[in-house]
Short mmCIF file of C-alpha atoms and ligand atoms in Angstrom, two decimals:
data_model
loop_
_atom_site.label_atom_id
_atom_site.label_comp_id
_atom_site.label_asym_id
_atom_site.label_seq_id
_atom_site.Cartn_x
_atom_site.Cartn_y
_atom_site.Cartn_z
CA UNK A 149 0.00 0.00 0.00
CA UNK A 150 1.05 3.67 -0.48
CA UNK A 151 0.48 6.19 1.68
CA UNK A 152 0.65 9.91 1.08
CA UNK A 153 1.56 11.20 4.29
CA UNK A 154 0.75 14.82 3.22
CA UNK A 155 -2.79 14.26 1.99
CA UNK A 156 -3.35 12.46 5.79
CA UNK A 157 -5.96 14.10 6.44
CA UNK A 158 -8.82 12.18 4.39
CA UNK A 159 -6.61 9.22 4.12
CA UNK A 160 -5.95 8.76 0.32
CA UNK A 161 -4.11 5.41 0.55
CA UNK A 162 -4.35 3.73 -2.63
CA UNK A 163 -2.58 0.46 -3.56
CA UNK A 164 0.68 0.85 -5.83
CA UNK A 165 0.09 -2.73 -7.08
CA UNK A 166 -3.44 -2.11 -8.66
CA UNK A 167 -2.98 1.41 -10.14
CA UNK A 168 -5.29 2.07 -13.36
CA UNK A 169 -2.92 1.50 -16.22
CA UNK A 170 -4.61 4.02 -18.33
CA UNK A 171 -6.68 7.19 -16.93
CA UNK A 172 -8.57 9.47 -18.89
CA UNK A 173 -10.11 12.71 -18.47
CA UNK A 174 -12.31 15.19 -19.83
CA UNK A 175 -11.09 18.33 -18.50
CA UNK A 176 -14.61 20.01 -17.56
CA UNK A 177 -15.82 23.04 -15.94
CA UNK A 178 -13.46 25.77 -16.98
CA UNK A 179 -15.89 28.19 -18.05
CA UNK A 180 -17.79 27.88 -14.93
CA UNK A 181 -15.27 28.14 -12.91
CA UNK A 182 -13.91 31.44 -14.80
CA UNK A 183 -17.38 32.87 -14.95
CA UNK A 184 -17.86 32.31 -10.69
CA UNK A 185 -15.09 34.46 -10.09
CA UNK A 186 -15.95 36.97 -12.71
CA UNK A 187 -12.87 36.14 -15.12
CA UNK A 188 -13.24 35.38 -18.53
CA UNK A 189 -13.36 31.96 -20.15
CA UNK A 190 -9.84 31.83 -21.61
CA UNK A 191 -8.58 32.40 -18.37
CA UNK A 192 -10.68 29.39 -16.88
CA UNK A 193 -9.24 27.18 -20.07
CA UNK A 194 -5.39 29.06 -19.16
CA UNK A 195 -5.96 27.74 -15.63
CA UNK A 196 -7.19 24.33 -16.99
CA UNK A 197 -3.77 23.99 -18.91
CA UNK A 198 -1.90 24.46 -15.58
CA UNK A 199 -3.24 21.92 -13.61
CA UNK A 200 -2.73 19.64 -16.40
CA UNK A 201 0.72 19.93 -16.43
CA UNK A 202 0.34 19.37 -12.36
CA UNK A 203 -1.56 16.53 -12.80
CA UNK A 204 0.23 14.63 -15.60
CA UNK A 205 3.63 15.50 -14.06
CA UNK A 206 1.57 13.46 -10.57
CA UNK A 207 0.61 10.30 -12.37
CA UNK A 208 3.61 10.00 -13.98
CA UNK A 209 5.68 10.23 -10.45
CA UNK A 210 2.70 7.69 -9.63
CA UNK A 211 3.60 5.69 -11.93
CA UNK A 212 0.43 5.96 -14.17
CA UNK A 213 1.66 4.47 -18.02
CA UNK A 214 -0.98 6.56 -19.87
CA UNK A 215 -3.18 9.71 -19.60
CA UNK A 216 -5.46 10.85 -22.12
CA UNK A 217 -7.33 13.77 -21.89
CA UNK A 218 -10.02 15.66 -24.03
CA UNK A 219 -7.94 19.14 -24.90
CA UNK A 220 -10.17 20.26 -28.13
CA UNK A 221 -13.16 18.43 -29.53
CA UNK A 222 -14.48 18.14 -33.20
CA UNK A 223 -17.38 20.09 -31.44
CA UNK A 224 -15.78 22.51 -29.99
CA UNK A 225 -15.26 24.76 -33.34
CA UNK A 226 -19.11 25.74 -32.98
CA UNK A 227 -17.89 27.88 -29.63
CA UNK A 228 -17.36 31.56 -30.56
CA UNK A 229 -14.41 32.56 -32.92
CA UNK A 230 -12.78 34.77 -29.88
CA UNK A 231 -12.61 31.87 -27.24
CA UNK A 232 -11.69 29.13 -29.82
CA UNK A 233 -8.63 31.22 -30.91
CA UNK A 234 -7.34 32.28 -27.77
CA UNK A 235 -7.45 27.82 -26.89
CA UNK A 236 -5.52 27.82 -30.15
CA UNK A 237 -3.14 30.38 -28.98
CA UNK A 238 -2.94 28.18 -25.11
CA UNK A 239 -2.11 25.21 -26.94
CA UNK A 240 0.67 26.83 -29.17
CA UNK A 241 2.09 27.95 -25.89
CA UNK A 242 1.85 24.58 -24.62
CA UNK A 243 3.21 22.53 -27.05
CA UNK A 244 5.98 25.29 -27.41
CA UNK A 245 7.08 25.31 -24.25
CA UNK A 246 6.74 21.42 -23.48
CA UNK A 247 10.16 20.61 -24.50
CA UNK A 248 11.47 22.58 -21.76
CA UNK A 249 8.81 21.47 -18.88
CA UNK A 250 9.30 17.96 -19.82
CA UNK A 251 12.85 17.98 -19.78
CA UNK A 252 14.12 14.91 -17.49
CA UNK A 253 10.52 13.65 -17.02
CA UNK A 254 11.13 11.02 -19.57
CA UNK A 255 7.36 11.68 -20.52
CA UNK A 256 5.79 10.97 -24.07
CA UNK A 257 3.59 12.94 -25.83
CA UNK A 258 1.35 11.88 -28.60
CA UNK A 259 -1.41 13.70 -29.83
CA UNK A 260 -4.60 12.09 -31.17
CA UNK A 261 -7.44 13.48 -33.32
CA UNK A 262 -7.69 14.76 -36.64
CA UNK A 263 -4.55 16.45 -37.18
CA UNK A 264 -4.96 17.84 -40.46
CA UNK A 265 -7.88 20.16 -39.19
CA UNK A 266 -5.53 22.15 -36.81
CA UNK A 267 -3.71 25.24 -38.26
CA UNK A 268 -0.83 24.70 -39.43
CA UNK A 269 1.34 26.19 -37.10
CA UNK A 270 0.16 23.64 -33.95
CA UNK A 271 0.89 20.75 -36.33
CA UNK A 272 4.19 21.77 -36.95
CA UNK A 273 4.74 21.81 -32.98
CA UNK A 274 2.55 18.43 -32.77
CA UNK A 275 4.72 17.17 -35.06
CA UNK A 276 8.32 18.72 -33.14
CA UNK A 277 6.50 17.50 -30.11
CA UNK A 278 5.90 14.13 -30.67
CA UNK A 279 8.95 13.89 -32.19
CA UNK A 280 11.26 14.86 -29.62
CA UNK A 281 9.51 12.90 -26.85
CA UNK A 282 9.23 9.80 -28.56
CA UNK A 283 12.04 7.77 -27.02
CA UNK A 284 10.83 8.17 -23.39
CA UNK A 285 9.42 5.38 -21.52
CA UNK A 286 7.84 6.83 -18.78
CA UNK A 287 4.09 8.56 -18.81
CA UNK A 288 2.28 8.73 -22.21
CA UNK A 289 0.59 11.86 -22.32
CA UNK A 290 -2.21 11.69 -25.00
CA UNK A 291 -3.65 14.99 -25.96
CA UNK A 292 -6.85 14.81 -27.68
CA UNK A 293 -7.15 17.58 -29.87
CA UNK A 294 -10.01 18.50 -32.73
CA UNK A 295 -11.10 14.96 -31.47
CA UNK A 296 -14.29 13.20 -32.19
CA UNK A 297 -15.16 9.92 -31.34
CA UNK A 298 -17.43 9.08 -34.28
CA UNK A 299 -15.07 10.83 -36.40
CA UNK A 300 -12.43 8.24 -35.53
CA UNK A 301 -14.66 5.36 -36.07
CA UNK A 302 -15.93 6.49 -39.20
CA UNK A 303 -11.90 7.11 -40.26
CA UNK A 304 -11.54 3.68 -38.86
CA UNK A 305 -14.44 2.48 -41.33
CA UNK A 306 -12.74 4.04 -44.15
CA UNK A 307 -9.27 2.93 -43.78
CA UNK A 308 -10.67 -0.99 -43.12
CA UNK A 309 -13.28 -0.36 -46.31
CA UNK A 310 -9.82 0.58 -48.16
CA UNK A 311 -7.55 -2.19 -47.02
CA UNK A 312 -10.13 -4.35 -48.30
CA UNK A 313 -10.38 -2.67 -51.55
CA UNK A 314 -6.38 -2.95 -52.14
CA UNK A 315 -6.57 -6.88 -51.40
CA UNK A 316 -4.72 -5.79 -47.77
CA UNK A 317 -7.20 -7.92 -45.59
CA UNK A 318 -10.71 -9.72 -46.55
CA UNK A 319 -13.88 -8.60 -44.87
CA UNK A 320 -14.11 -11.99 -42.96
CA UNK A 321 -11.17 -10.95 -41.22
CA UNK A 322 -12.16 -7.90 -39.56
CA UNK A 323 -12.20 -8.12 -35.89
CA UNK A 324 -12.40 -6.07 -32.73
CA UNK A 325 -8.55 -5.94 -33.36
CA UNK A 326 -7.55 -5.44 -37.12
CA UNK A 327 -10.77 -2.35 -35.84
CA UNK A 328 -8.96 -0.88 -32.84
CA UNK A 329 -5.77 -0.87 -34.71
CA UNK A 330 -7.05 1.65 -37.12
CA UNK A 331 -8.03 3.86 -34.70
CA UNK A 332 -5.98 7.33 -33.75
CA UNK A 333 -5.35 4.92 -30.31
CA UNK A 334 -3.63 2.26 -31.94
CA UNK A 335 -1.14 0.86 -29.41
CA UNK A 336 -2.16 2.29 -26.47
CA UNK A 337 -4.62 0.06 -24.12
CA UNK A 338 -8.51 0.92 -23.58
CA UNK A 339 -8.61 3.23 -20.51
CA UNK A 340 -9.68 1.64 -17.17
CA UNK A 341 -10.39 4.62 -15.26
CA UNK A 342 -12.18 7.69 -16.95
CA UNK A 343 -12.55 11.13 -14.79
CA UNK A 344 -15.12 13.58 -15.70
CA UNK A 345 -15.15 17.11 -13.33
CA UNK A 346 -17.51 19.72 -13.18
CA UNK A 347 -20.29 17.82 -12.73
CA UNK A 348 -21.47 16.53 -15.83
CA UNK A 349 -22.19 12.99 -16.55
CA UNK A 350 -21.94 12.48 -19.99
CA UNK A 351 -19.08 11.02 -22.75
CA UNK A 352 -19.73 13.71 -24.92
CA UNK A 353 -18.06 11.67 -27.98
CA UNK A 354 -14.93 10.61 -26.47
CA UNK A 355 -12.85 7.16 -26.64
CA UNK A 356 -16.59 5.82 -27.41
CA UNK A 357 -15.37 2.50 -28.62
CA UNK A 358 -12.06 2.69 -26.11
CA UNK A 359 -14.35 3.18 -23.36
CA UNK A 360 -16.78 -0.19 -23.76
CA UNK A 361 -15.33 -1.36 -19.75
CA UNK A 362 -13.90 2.01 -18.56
CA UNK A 363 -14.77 2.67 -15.04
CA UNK A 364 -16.30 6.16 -15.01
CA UNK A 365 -15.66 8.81 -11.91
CA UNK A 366 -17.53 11.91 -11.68
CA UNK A 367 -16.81 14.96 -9.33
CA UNK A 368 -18.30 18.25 -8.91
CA UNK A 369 -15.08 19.80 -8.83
CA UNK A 370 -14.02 21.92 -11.66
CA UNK A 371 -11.12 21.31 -13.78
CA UNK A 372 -9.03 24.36 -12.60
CA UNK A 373 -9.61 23.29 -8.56
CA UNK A 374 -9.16 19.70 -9.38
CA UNK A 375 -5.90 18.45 -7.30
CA UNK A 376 -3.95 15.77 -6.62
CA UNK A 377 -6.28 14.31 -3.53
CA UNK A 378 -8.85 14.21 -6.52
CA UNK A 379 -7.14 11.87 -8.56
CA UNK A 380 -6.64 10.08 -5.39
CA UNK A 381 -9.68 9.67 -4.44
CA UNK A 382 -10.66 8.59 -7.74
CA UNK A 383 -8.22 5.83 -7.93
CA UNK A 384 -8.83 5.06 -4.68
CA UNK A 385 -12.72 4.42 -5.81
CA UNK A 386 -11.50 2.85 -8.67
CA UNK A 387 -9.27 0.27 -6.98
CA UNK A 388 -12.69 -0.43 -4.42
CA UNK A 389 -14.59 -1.95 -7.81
CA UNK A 390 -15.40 -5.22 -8.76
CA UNK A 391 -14.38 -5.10 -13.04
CA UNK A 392 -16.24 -8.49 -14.48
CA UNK A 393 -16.29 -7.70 -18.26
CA UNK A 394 -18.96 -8.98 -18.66
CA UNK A 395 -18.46 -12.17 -16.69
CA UNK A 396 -19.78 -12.96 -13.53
C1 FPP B 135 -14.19 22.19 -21.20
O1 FPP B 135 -14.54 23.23 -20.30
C2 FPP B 135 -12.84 22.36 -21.61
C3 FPP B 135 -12.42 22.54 -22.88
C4 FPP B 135 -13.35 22.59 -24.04
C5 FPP B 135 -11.05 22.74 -23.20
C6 FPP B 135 -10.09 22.02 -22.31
C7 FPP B 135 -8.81 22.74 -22.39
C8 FPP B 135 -7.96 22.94 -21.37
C9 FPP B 135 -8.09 22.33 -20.03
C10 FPP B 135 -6.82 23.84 -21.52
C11 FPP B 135 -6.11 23.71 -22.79
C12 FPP B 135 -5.22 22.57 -22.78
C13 FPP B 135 -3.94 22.65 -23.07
C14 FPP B 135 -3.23 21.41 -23.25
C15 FPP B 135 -3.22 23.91 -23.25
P1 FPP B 135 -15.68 24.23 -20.71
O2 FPP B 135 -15.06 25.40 -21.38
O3 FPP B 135 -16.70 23.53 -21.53
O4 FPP B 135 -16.25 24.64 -19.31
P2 FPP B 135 -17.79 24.90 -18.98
O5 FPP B 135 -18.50 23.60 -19.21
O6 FPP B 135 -17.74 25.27 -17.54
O7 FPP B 135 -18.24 26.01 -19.85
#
């Protein structure tokens, strides 16, 4: 067992031998959060960005193997020009400045979604990004950005109807596997444990297909006060259920 002396308080032991492989989270409530304290939104979403680097650098000193988290939907064009650019301009900083942050960390970045619909200039850094980090072994941080779940399964869809169509596979063949592998998570495990903030209990088109025996977690905290003793707690709740997959 592990015991974080500092959080004593509520107790937030959680075993070190059952840790959630792969956690997920859709980084909720920055708006609200912004709007409660009279700020604007971009400074909710600027606050969001901070305590993901807090909480990525935390799982991977936990020794958490992979984080995904819901950065920029396919939706989330439809918000007003003004906040959607200044996101744009937050993630440019990000990714810019990751090298740096990251250095030592040995943590991986990899960035899933529909690339080619970013502007150019943040696939550039995606691309310098991913690049740079892809020898570490520690924490793989997946960003989803201009992500859509049924985007990637129709994608999926198409690259399967293709492979079939160039003599690659035969329709007979296609399983839950020769599927998942097509998808922008290809390699990376289904997540066990997804975290949603702010209150809401919805999906809202992520990891759709990923998700089929993810454990969900819902808080009322929002993203920007979401700490550490969160994600405690929530692997703490996680590690309390009984996962059957369907069996018994
Ligand atoms: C949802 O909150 C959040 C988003 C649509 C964007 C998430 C982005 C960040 C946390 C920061 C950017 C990330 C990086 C990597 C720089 P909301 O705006 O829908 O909040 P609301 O539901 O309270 O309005």
């Amino acid at each position: 067992m592990f015991n974080f002396s500092r959080f004593k308080k509520t107790s937030y032991e959680i075993d070190k031998n059952n840790l959630p492989v792969h956690i997920a989270i859709i980084m909720d409530g920055n708006g609200r959060w912004a709007k409660r304290r009279g700020l604007s939104r971009s400074l909710g979403h600027r606050e969001g960005s901070n305590v993901l680097k807090r909480i990525t650098e935390f799982c991977s000193d936990l020794g958490i193997k992979y984080l995904t988290v819901y950065a920029f939907s396919t939706e989330n064009w439809k918000r007003p020009k003004s906040e959607v650019d200044k996101l744009m301009d937050l993630l440019l900083e990000y990714l810019k400045k990751a090298e740096d942050e990251l250095s030592g960390k040995n943590i991986r970045i990899k960035v899933i979604g529909d690339k080619k619909g970013l502007p150019l200039e943040i696939q550039k850094q995606v691309e310098r990004v991913e690049k740079f980090s892809r020898e570490n072994t520690g924490l793989c941080l997946n960003m989803a950005l201009n992500y859509g779940s049924r985007n990637e399964i129709i994608n999926a869809a198409k690259l399967l109807i293709k492979d079939c169509n160039d003599g690659k596979i035969k329709v007979d063949d296609i399983d839950e596997n020769l599927f998942s592998d097509r998808l922008y998570t290809t390699g990376i495990p289904d997540p066990d444990l997804l975290i949603r903030p702010s209150g809401e209990q919805r999906i809202s088109n992520f990891l759709l297909w990923q998700a089929a025996y993810t454990e969900f977690w819902y808080s009322n905290v929002m993203w920007p006060d979401f700490k550490k003793e969160h994600l405690l707690e929530a692997i703490r709740d996680y590690q309390n259920r009984n996962r059957r997959f369907g069996g018994i």
